Amino acid sequence: MGHSKPHVLIAGGGIGGLSAALALLQRGFEVDVYEQAARLEEVGAGVQLSPNGARALHAMRVLEALERLSCTTEGKEVRHWKTGETWNLFDLGAEAIERYGFPYLTVWRPDLLEILTARVRREKPDAIHLDSRCVGYARNGERVSLLLADGSEVLGDAVIGADGVHSQIRRVLFGAEEAKFSGMIAWRGVVSMAALPPHMARMVGTNWVGPGGHVVHYPLHRGELMNFVGIVERSGWLVESWSTQGSAEECAADFTGWHEDVHRLIGGAPSLYKWALMVRKPMERWTIGLATLLGDACHPTLPMLAQGAVMAIEDGFILARCLERWPGDIATALTRYERARSERTRAIVLGSAANSRRFHNPALADPVGANEYLDREWSRAAITVRYEWLFTYDVLGAEI
Ligand SMILES: Cc1cc2nc3c(=O)[nH]c(=O)nc-3n(C[C@H](O)[C@H](O)[C@H](O)COP(=O)(O)OP(=O)(O)OC[C@H]3O[C@@H](n4cnc5c(N)ncnc54)[C@H](O)[C@@H]3O)c2cc1C
């Protein structure tokens, strides 16, 4: 090895890749990140970071900066798709901090990416290489090479594929994977808070539930923006992409008959993007020798537990802990990382799929059935069972 600590090559500079880079740099590793995009920018959508994610960001010393830009929602409510009837689910503000020690944040993705990028560069100014698409990986004796699209090759001691749901590193390591259309697409948009009426412009996260669809909205960027995600069961769209736009008319048609507040959000979004939600079986393993995967590259998930980005952040931190514990034996470190993350990430992937049935239950079509259904499925006790194990996970204390 050319360094006292291993040189880690990370393919992909998204939320997961940058979290891993930061956690590793903070432990004194040599790290380089290769990102295909010419500029580091996240789509202007929102992401919910539950207390387990906030705890991990705190351990990376970025939580304070993020809190200044994001929102701590006061609570979460469920609304009936047609009547607008509202059920208060739980308090997320003070109660989250009291119960879990950390807030439940709603974050504008560009804010999170900017903070992670700045902190990575503070540790190592030239750690992030843009316009660098990774096309392959090869074992090179005791070391590894990451192959780039321009034909160059970089040598390191470990390769981490953090290159998202269409991961090239996963393809090289494990071959083509099977993805099945879930039968649902997600609409996404961001609305200016100033454009919304006072009863909507609140620091509250809302889940609208209905037959064949659900809508989630929550505040972002110091409360200046409202994130909109509308998930609907339909066919005819199979592209998983953050950047494919649809029209407001098409989105409104998908929510025909839904409450006018939902249509206010659709009408208020300057752009609406659509993403086909695909389902993949959890991978049995995602490490081979000196190469491993993290985030969506190894456990892409439906967004119904809002844990995809949070899992990627947790992965990065646990990976850094494992490499710190076994710096002279990378294969062991990577295997231990995978072992530490496997059961939890599998449960989240399967739990998210189960939650989509909960959000889209046919009982929600009629108001009486909806009341009974919500009282049963969304009672405090039921919610505690579904979310407590997620929110209490501690990246510092988790067994590795
Ligand atoms: C509608 C929707 C709502 C969601 N809401 C939430 C939520 O509220 N909370 C939550 O925790 N999660 C949520 N998620 C999931 C979350 O967005 C993802 O899990 C998260 O972005 C995964 O991060 P990642 O870093 O693994 O991958 P990505 O964010 O996809 O980053 C991968 C990076 O790798 C780069 N890349 C790709 N290929 C290459 C290559 N060959 N070479 C170099 N670079 C490459 C890409 O340009 C990108 O920068 C949601 C997802 C969707 C679709």
Short mmCIF file of C-alpha atoms and ligand atoms in Angstrom, two decimals:
data_model
loop_
_atom_site.label_atom_id
_atom_site.label_comp_id
_atom_site.label_asym_id
_atom_site.label_seq_id
_atom_site.Cartn_x
_atom_site.Cartn_y
_atom_site.Cartn_z
CA MET A 1 0.00 0.00 0.00
CA GLY A 2 1.28 3.41 -0.93
CA HIS A 3 -0.30 5.13 2.07
CA SER A 4 -0.39 4.48 5.78
CA LYS A 5 -4.17 4.25 5.42
CA PRO A 6 -5.87 2.77 2.35
CA HIS A 7 -6.69 4.88 -0.68
CA VAL A 8 -10.43 4.58 -1.31
CA LEU A 9 -11.88 5.24 -4.78
CA ILE A 10 -15.57 6.16 -4.80
CA ALA A 11 -17.65 5.98 -7.99
CA GLY A 12 -20.50 8.51 -7.71
CA GLY A 13 -20.75 11.81 -5.86
CA GLY A 14 -24.39 11.69 -4.73
CA ILE A 15 -25.62 11.78 -1.14
CA GLY A 16 -24.18 8.31 -0.42
CA GLY A 17 -20.81 8.75 -2.12
CA LEU A 18 -20.15 12.11 -0.51
CA SER A 19 -21.23 10.89 2.94
CA ALA A 20 -18.81 7.98 2.66
CA ALA A 21 -16.07 10.31 1.41
CA LEU A 22 -16.56 12.70 4.30
CA ALA A 23 -16.66 10.01 6.99
CA LEU A 24 -13.48 8.43 5.53
CA LEU A 25 -11.59 11.72 5.16
CA GLN A 26 -12.46 12.58 8.76
CA ARG A 27 -10.73 9.33 9.75
CA GLY A 28 -7.58 10.19 7.83
CA PHE A 29 -8.14 8.04 4.73
CA GLU A 30 -6.99 9.05 1.29
CA VAL A 31 -10.19 9.42 -0.77
CA ASP A 32 -11.06 10.31 -4.36
CA VAL A 33 -14.61 10.60 -5.70
CA TYR A 34 -15.34 10.21 -9.43
CA GLU A 35 -18.64 11.76 -10.49
CA GLN A 36 -20.03 11.58 -14.02
CA ALA A 37 -21.76 14.97 -13.91
CA ALA A 38 -19.89 18.05 -15.05
CA ARG A 39 -21.35 20.00 -12.11
CA LEU A 40 -22.27 18.78 -8.68
CA GLU A 41 -25.93 19.52 -8.36
CA GLU A 42 -28.86 17.66 -6.94
CA VAL A 43 -32.30 17.86 -8.46
CA GLY A 44 -34.33 20.58 -6.78
CA ALA A 45 -36.49 18.10 -4.91
CA GLY A 46 -36.88 17.42 -1.22
CA VAL A 47 -35.74 14.62 0.99
CA GLN A 48 -36.94 13.70 4.45
CA LEU A 49 -34.17 12.88 6.90
CA SER A 50 -35.52 10.99 9.88
CA PRO A 51 -33.70 11.13 13.26
CA ASN A 52 -31.46 8.15 12.40
CA GLY A 53 -30.18 10.10 9.38
CA ALA A 54 -29.80 13.27 11.43
CA ARG A 55 -27.81 11.27 14.01
CA ALA A 56 -25.43 10.09 11.28
CA LEU A 57 -25.01 13.62 9.91
CA HIS A 58 -24.31 14.83 13.43
CA ALA A 59 -21.58 12.19 13.73
CA MET A 60 -20.11 13.68 10.51
CA ARG A 61 -20.34 17.16 12.03
CA VAL A 62 -22.63 18.57 9.32
CA LEU A 63 -25.98 18.55 11.09
CA GLU A 64 -25.78 22.08 12.48
CA ALA A 65 -25.09 23.62 9.09
CA LEU A 66 -27.89 21.60 7.54
CA GLU A 67 -30.38 22.54 10.25
CA ARG A 68 -29.83 26.21 9.46
CA LEU A 69 -31.04 25.63 5.88
CA SER A 70 -33.70 22.98 6.32
CA CYS A 71 -36.96 22.63 8.24
CA THR A 72 -37.90 20.80 11.39
CA THR A 73 -41.52 19.98 10.78
CA GLU A 74 -43.80 20.39 13.77
CA GLY A 75 -45.82 17.31 13.01
CA LYS A 76 -47.13 14.88 10.50
CA GLU A 77 -50.73 14.50 9.43
CA VAL A 78 -52.75 12.24 7.19
CA ARG A 79 -55.48 13.68 4.99
CA HIS A 80 -58.31 11.98 3.16
CA TRP A 81 -57.78 12.22 -0.60
CA LYS A 82 -61.24 13.59 -1.40
CA THR A 83 -62.76 15.17 1.70
CA GLY A 84 -59.52 16.61 3.05
CA GLU A 85 -60.40 15.31 6.55
CA THR A 86 -57.24 15.44 8.66
CA TRP A 87 -55.76 13.09 11.27
CA ASN A 88 -52.77 14.25 13.29
CA LEU A 89 -50.21 11.47 13.22
CA PHE A 90 -47.42 12.48 15.49
CA ASP A 91 -45.42 15.40 16.64
CA LEU A 92 -42.09 15.50 14.85
CA GLY A 93 -40.58 18.63 16.29
CA ALA A 94 -39.82 18.67 20.00
CA GLU A 95 -41.02 15.09 20.39
CA ALA A 96 -38.53 13.68 17.86
CA ILE A 97 -35.67 15.36 19.69
CA GLU A 98 -36.91 14.22 23.08
CA ARG A 99 -37.54 10.65 21.92
CA TYR A 100 -34.61 10.10 19.57
CA GLY A 101 -32.17 12.86 20.49
CA PHE A 102 -32.23 14.22 16.93
CA PRO A 103 -34.70 16.10 14.73
CA TYR A 104 -36.75 14.90 11.80
CA LEU A 105 -35.58 17.23 9.03
CA THR A 106 -37.06 18.02 5.66
CA VAL A 107 -34.30 19.11 3.36
CA TRP A 108 -33.92 20.60 -0.10
CA ARG A 109 -31.51 18.23 -1.84
CA PRO A 110 -29.26 20.99 -3.23
CA ASP A 111 -28.72 22.25 0.35
CA LEU A 112 -27.61 18.82 1.56
CA LEU A 113 -25.35 18.24 -1.42
CA GLU A 114 -23.76 21.66 -1.12
CA ILE A 115 -22.94 21.15 2.55
CA LEU A 116 -21.50 17.67 1.97
CA THR A 117 -19.45 18.92 -0.99
CA ALA A 118 -18.05 21.87 0.97
CA ARG A 119 -17.08 19.65 3.90
CA VAL A 120 -15.42 17.05 1.68
CA ARG A 121 -13.44 19.80 -0.04
CA ARG A 122 -12.49 21.34 3.29
CA GLU A 123 -10.89 17.99 4.21
CA LYS A 124 -9.31 17.52 0.78
CA PRO A 125 -9.76 20.31 -1.81
CA ASP A 126 -9.24 18.12 -4.88
CA ALA A 127 -11.09 15.01 -3.66
CA ILE A 128 -14.00 15.34 -6.11
CA HIS A 129 -13.36 14.70 -9.79
CA LEU A 130 -16.18 15.89 -12.03
CA ASP A 131 -16.93 14.82 -15.59
CA SER A 132 -15.51 11.42 -14.64
CA ARG A 133 -17.79 8.59 -15.63
CA CYS A 134 -16.75 5.24 -14.22
CA VAL A 135 -17.11 2.38 -16.66
CA GLY A 136 -15.40 -0.49 -14.92
CA TYR A 137 -13.31 -1.91 -12.20
CA ALA A 138 -10.44 -4.39 -12.25
CA ARG A 139 -8.39 -6.18 -9.67
CA ASN A 140 -4.75 -5.18 -10.05
CA GLY A 141 -2.66 -7.52 -7.92
CA GLU A 142 -3.02 -6.34 -4.32
CA ARG A 143 -4.73 -3.19 -5.52
CA VAL A 144 -7.72 -2.15 -7.64
CA SER A 145 -8.22 0.05 -10.69
CA LEU A 146 -11.22 2.17 -11.44
CA LEU A 147 -11.66 2.60 -15.18
CA LEU A 148 -13.00 5.89 -16.49
CA ALA A 149 -14.87 6.63 -19.72
CA ASP A 150 -11.99 8.72 -21.10
CA GLY A 151 -9.83 5.60 -21.05
CA SER A 152 -7.82 6.51 -17.97
CA GLU A 153 -7.37 4.24 -14.99
CA VAL A 154 -6.94 5.17 -11.34
CA LEU A 155 -5.24 2.92 -8.87
CA GLY A 156 -6.35 2.53 -5.27
CA ASP A 157 -6.84 0.04 -2.46
CA ALA A 158 -10.64 -0.23 -2.48
CA VAL A 159 -13.48 0.67 -4.85
CA ILE A 160 -16.88 1.79 -3.60
CA GLY A 161 -19.73 1.85 -6.11
CA ALA A 162 -21.96 4.71 -4.93
CA ASP A 163 -23.24 5.29 -8.43
CA GLY A 164 -26.95 5.01 -7.77
CA VAL A 165 -29.79 2.88 -8.99
CA HIS A 166 -28.27 2.26 -12.44
CA SER A 167 -24.86 1.45 -10.95
CA GLN A 168 -22.17 0.56 -13.43
CA ILE A 169 -19.98 -0.90 -10.67
CA ARG A 170 -22.79 -3.24 -9.62
CA ARG A 171 -23.14 -4.36 -13.24
CA VAL A 172 -19.41 -5.12 -13.47
CA LEU A 173 -19.41 -6.99 -10.16
CA PHE A 174 -22.71 -8.84 -10.38
CA GLY A 175 -24.01 -8.58 -13.95
CA ALA A 176 -27.32 -7.19 -15.14
CA GLU A 177 -30.04 -7.08 -12.50
CA GLU A 178 -33.72 -7.59 -12.77
CA ALA A 179 -36.00 -4.67 -12.09
CA LYS A 180 -39.75 -5.01 -12.13
CA PHE A 181 -42.13 -2.09 -12.61
CA SER A 182 -44.06 -1.57 -9.37
CA GLY A 183 -47.11 -0.31 -11.22
CA MET A 184 -46.59 3.14 -9.71
CA ILE A 185 -45.03 6.36 -10.86
CA ALA A 186 -43.90 9.29 -8.72
CA TRP A 187 -44.55 12.91 -9.65
CA ARG A 188 -42.24 15.45 -8.06
CA GLY A 189 -42.25 19.22 -7.90
CA VAL A 190 -41.35 22.12 -5.63
CA VAL A 191 -43.80 24.95 -4.97
CA SER A 192 -43.05 28.39 -3.59
CA MET A 193 -44.52 28.60 -0.08
CA ALA A 194 -45.61 32.18 -0.79
CA ALA A 195 -47.97 30.86 -3.47
CA LEU A 196 -49.89 28.65 -1.04
CA PRO A 197 -52.86 29.66 1.16
CA PRO A 198 -52.12 29.95 4.93
CA HIS A 199 -53.81 26.63 5.82
CA MET A 200 -51.26 24.87 3.57
CA ALA A 201 -48.20 27.04 4.13
CA ARG A 202 -47.34 25.39 7.45
CA MET A 203 -44.33 23.60 8.87
CA VAL A 204 -46.11 20.26 8.78
CA GLY A 205 -45.58 17.12 6.72
CA THR A 206 -48.78 15.84 5.11
CA ASN A 207 -49.61 12.43 3.62
CA TRP A 208 -52.75 12.35 1.51
CA VAL A 209 -53.97 8.81 1.17
CA GLY A 210 -56.40 7.58 -1.42
CA PRO A 211 -57.34 4.65 -3.56
CA GLY A 212 -54.56 3.98 -6.05
CA GLY A 213 -52.36 6.86 -5.01
CA HIS A 214 -50.91 9.05 -2.31
CA VAL A 215 -49.44 12.52 -2.06
CA VAL A 216 -46.77 13.74 0.33
CA HIS A 217 -45.86 17.35 0.90
CA TYR A 218 -43.51 19.00 3.36
CA PRO A 219 -41.63 22.31 3.76
CA LEU A 220 -38.02 22.86 2.59
CA HIS A 221 -35.28 25.46 2.55
CA ARG A 222 -36.11 27.45 5.72
CA GLY A 223 -39.81 27.14 4.88
CA GLU A 224 -39.51 29.03 1.59
CA LEU A 225 -40.50 25.99 -0.49
CA MET A 226 -43.01 23.15 -0.29
CA ASN A 227 -42.02 19.78 -1.70
CA PHE A 228 -44.67 17.81 -3.59
CA VAL A 229 -44.52 14.07 -4.32
CA GLY A 230 -47.54 12.39 -5.87
CA ILE A 231 -47.47 8.64 -6.31
CA VAL A 232 -50.07 7.02 -8.48
CA GLU A 233 -50.75 3.54 -9.77
CA ARG A 234 -50.61 3.56 -13.54
CA SER A 235 -48.81 2.00 -16.45
CA GLY A 236 -47.25 3.42 -19.58
CA TRP A 237 -44.17 4.99 -18.03
CA LEU A 238 -41.04 2.98 -17.25
CA VAL A 239 -38.19 5.48 -16.96
CA GLU A 240 -36.37 5.89 -13.64
CA SER A 241 -34.94 9.36 -13.86
CA TRP A 242 -34.65 12.50 -11.79
CA SER A 243 -34.80 14.77 -14.81
CA THR A 244 -37.68 13.62 -17.04
CA GLN A 245 -40.42 16.23 -17.08
CA GLY A 246 -44.15 15.70 -17.52
CA SER A 247 -46.91 18.26 -17.88
CA ALA A 248 -49.14 19.75 -15.19
CA GLU A 249 -52.17 18.53 -17.20
CA GLU A 250 -50.93 14.93 -17.17
CA CYS A 251 -50.22 15.11 -13.44
CA ALA A 252 -53.59 16.72 -12.69
CA ALA A 253 -55.29 13.98 -14.71
CA ASP A 254 -53.57 11.35 -12.54
CA PHE A 255 -55.21 12.98 -9.50
CA THR A 256 -58.68 13.52 -10.92
CA GLY A 257 -61.24 13.78 -8.12
CA TRP A 258 -58.63 14.57 -5.44
CA HIS A 259 -59.07 17.49 -3.05
CA GLU A 260 -58.44 20.99 -4.36
CA ASP A 261 -55.41 21.43 -2.07
CA VAL A 262 -53.67 18.65 -4.00
CA HIS A 263 -54.46 20.45 -7.24
CA ARG A 264 -53.16 23.72 -5.78
CA LEU A 265 -49.78 22.02 -5.37
CA ILE A 266 -49.82 20.58 -8.88
CA GLY A 267 -50.81 23.93 -10.35
CA GLY A 268 -48.19 25.80 -8.30
CA ALA A 269 -45.16 23.72 -9.33
CA PRO A 270 -43.15 25.41 -12.11
CA SER A 271 -41.90 21.99 -13.29
CA LEU A 272 -43.14 18.48 -12.64
CA TYR A 273 -40.92 15.43 -13.03
CA LYS A 274 -41.97 11.80 -13.31
CA TRP A 275 -40.12 8.72 -12.14
CA ALA A 276 -41.23 5.11 -12.68
CA LEU A 277 -40.96 3.25 -9.38
CA MET A 278 -39.18 -0.06 -9.91
CA VAL A 279 -38.91 -2.96 -7.48
CA ARG A 280 -35.82 -5.09 -7.08
CA LYS A 281 -35.20 -8.04 -4.83
CA PRO A 282 -32.74 -7.25 -2.02
CA MET A 283 -29.25 -8.41 -3.02
CA GLU A 284 -27.84 -11.39 -1.13
CA ARG A 285 -24.38 -9.81 -1.19
CA TRP A 286 -22.79 -6.72 -2.66
CA THR A 287 -19.09 -7.08 -1.88
CA ILE A 288 -16.44 -8.92 -3.87
CA GLY A 289 -12.87 -8.73 -2.61
CA LEU A 290 -11.75 -5.11 -2.57
CA ALA A 291 -14.94 -3.70 -4.09
CA THR A 292 -18.31 -2.98 -2.55
CA LEU A 293 -21.46 -0.94 -3.15
CA LEU A 294 -23.51 1.48 -1.11
CA GLY A 295 -26.81 3.36 -1.24
CA ASP A 296 -29.12 2.87 -4.19
CA ALA A 297 -26.40 0.93 -6.01
CA CYS A 298 -27.03 -2.04 -3.70
CA HIS A 299 -30.42 -1.52 -2.06
CA PRO A 300 -32.65 0.71 -4.16
CA THR A 301 -36.02 0.97 -2.50
CA LEU A 302 -39.48 2.31 -3.04
CA PRO A 303 -39.75 5.66 -1.22
CA MET A 304 -42.65 4.62 1.07
CA LEU A 305 -40.54 4.62 4.25
CA ALA A 306 -38.49 7.64 3.12
CA GLN A 307 -35.23 5.86 3.96
CA GLY A 308 -33.27 5.57 0.68
CA ALA A 309 -31.03 8.57 1.19
CA VAL A 310 -30.87 7.94 4.92
CA MET A 311 -29.65 4.38 4.29
CA ALA A 312 -26.99 5.73 1.91
CA ILE A 313 -25.76 8.13 4.62
CA GLU A 314 -25.74 5.35 7.25
CA ASP A 315 -23.89 3.05 4.82
CA GLY A 316 -21.16 5.64 4.29
CA PHE A 317 -20.59 6.06 8.00
CA ILE A 318 -20.59 2.33 8.82
CA LEU A 319 -18.23 1.67 5.90
CA ALA A 320 -15.83 4.27 7.30
CA ARG A 321 -16.02 2.68 10.75
CA CYS A 322 -15.24 -0.75 9.29
CA LEU A 323 -12.25 0.50 7.27
CA GLU A 324 -10.99 2.28 10.36
CA ARG A 325 -11.27 -0.94 12.41
CA TRP A 326 -9.60 -3.15 9.75
CA PRO A 327 -7.35 -0.78 7.76
CA GLY A 328 -4.81 -3.50 6.97
CA ASP A 329 -7.41 -6.02 5.78
CA ILE A 330 -9.73 -4.33 3.34
CA ALA A 331 -11.54 -7.45 2.22
CA THR A 332 -12.54 -8.12 5.83
CA ALA A 333 -13.53 -4.48 6.38
CA LEU A 334 -15.80 -4.50 3.33
CA THR A 335 -17.36 -7.84 4.24
CA ARG A 336 -18.01 -6.66 7.78
CA TYR A 337 -19.59 -3.48 6.42
CA GLU A 338 -21.92 -5.50 4.20
CA ARG A 339 -22.78 -7.82 7.08
CA ALA A 340 -23.53 -4.88 9.37
CA ARG A 341 -25.88 -3.32 6.82
CA SER A 342 -27.50 -6.30 5.15
CA GLU A 343 -30.37 -7.17 7.49
CA ARG A 344 -31.45 -3.59 8.14
CA THR A 345 -31.41 -2.49 4.51
CA ARG A 346 -33.25 -5.64 3.46
CA ALA A 347 -35.97 -4.97 6.04
CA ILE A 348 -36.33 -1.41 4.78
CA VAL A 349 -36.63 -2.46 1.13
CA LEU A 350 -39.29 -5.04 2.01
CA GLY A 351 -41.02 -2.72 4.51
CA SER A 352 -41.25 0.05 1.92
CA ALA A 353 -42.99 -2.30 -0.50
CA ALA A 354 -45.42 -3.31 2.26
CA ASN A 355 -46.08 0.35 3.05
CA SER A 356 -47.16 1.05 -0.50
CA ARG A 357 -50.08 -1.33 0.04
CA ARG A 358 -50.84 0.58 3.24
CA PHE A 359 -50.85 3.94 1.49
CA HIS A 360 -52.97 2.74 -1.41
CA ASN A 361 -55.51 0.58 0.33
CA PRO A 362 -58.90 0.26 -1.46
CA ALA A 363 -60.66 0.90 1.90
CA LEU A 364 -59.62 4.51 1.49
CA ALA A 365 -62.05 4.99 -1.38
CA ASP A 366 -65.05 5.39 0.91
CA PRO A 367 -65.04 7.84 3.86
CA VAL A 368 -66.38 5.37 6.46
CA GLY A 369 -63.91 2.64 5.48
CA ALA A 370 -61.19 5.26 5.37
CA ASN A 371 -61.86 6.36 8.93
CA GLU A 372 -61.70 2.84 10.26
CA TYR A 373 -58.64 2.07 8.19
CA LEU A 374 -56.75 5.14 9.31
CA ASP A 375 -57.68 4.62 12.96
CA ARG A 376 -56.37 1.07 12.79
CA GLU A 377 -53.34 1.35 10.50
CA TRP A 378 -52.19 4.77 11.54
CA SER A 379 -52.78 4.59 15.29
CA ARG A 380 -49.88 5.67 17.47
CA ALA A 381 -49.19 2.05 18.47
CA ALA A 382 -49.09 0.88 14.83
CA ILE A 383 -46.85 3.76 13.85
CA THR A 384 -44.47 3.10 16.71
CA VAL A 385 -44.02 -0.50 15.58
CA ARG A 386 -43.37 0.58 11.99
CA TYR A 387 -40.97 3.46 12.61
CA GLU A 388 -39.29 3.10 16.02
CA TRP A 389 -36.70 0.55 14.80
CA LEU A 390 -35.82 2.88 11.93
CA PHE A 391 -35.42 6.05 13.94
CA THR A 392 -33.45 4.60 16.86
CA TYR A 393 -30.59 3.18 14.75
CA ASP A 394 -27.27 4.59 15.93
CA VAL A 395 -24.40 4.61 13.41
CA LEU A 396 -21.88 5.10 16.22
CA GLY A 397 -23.13 2.25 18.39
CA ALA A 398 -24.26 -0.24 15.71
CA GLU A 399 -22.36 -3.51 15.84
CA ILE A 400 -19.77 -3.94 13.07
C1 LIG B 1 -39.76 10.19 -5.45
C2 LIG B 1 -38.68 9.83 -4.46
C3 LIG B 1 -38.71 10.34 -3.16
C4 LIG B 1 -37.71 9.99 -2.23
N1 LIG B 1 -37.79 10.49 -0.95
C5 LIG B 1 -36.85 10.14 -0.04
C6 LIG B 1 -36.91 10.62 1.30
O1 LIG B 1 -37.79 11.41 1.67
N2 LIG B 1 -35.95 10.22 2.20
C7 LIG B 1 -34.94 9.37 1.82
O2 LIG B 1 -34.10 9.03 2.67
N3 LIG B 1 -34.85 8.92 0.55
C8 LIG B 1 -35.77 9.26 -0.38
N4 LIG B 1 -35.67 8.81 -1.68
C9 LIG B 1 -34.55 7.93 -2.04
C10 LIG B 1 -33.26 8.70 -2.29
O3 LIG B 1 -33.48 9.73 -3.23
C11 LIG B 1 -32.17 7.78 -2.81
O4 LIG B 1 -32.15 6.60 -2.06
C12 LIG B 1 -30.79 8.46 -2.70
O5 LIG B 1 -30.73 9.55 -3.58
C13 LIG B 1 -29.67 7.46 -3.00
O6 LIG B 1 -28.43 8.11 -2.92
P1 LIG B 1 -27.17 7.49 -3.66
O7 LIG B 1 -26.05 8.43 -3.35
O8 LIG B 1 -27.03 6.06 -3.35
O9 LIG B 1 -27.54 7.56 -5.20
P2 LIG B 1 -27.80 8.86 -6.16
O10 LIG B 1 -28.43 9.96 -5.36
O11 LIG B 1 -28.50 8.32 -7.33
O12 LIG B 1 -26.33 9.30 -6.54
C14 LIG B 1 -25.55 8.57 -7.46
C15 LIG B 1 -24.49 9.49 -8.03
O13 LIG B 1 -23.63 8.73 -8.86
C16 LIG B 1 -23.44 9.38 -10.11
N5 LIG B 1 -23.17 8.33 -11.11
C17 LIG B 1 -24.04 7.43 -11.65
N6 LIG B 1 -23.40 6.61 -12.49
C18 LIG B 1 -22.10 6.99 -12.50
C19 LIG B 1 -20.95 6.51 -13.16
N7 LIG B 1 -20.99 5.46 -14.00
N8 LIG B 1 -19.76 7.13 -12.91
C20 LIG B 1 -19.68 8.19 -12.05
N9 LIG B 1 -20.76 8.69 -11.42
C21 LIG B 1 -21.94 8.09 -11.62
C22 LIG B 1 -24.75 10.12 -10.34
O14 LIG B 1 -24.56 11.21 -11.24
C23 LIG B 1 -25.06 10.59 -8.93
O15 LIG B 1 -24.43 11.81 -8.60
C24 LIG B 1 -36.66 9.14 -2.63
C25 LIG B 1 -36.60 8.64 -3.94
C26 LIG B 1 -37.60 8.98 -4.85
C27 LIG B 1 -37.52 8.43 -6.25
#
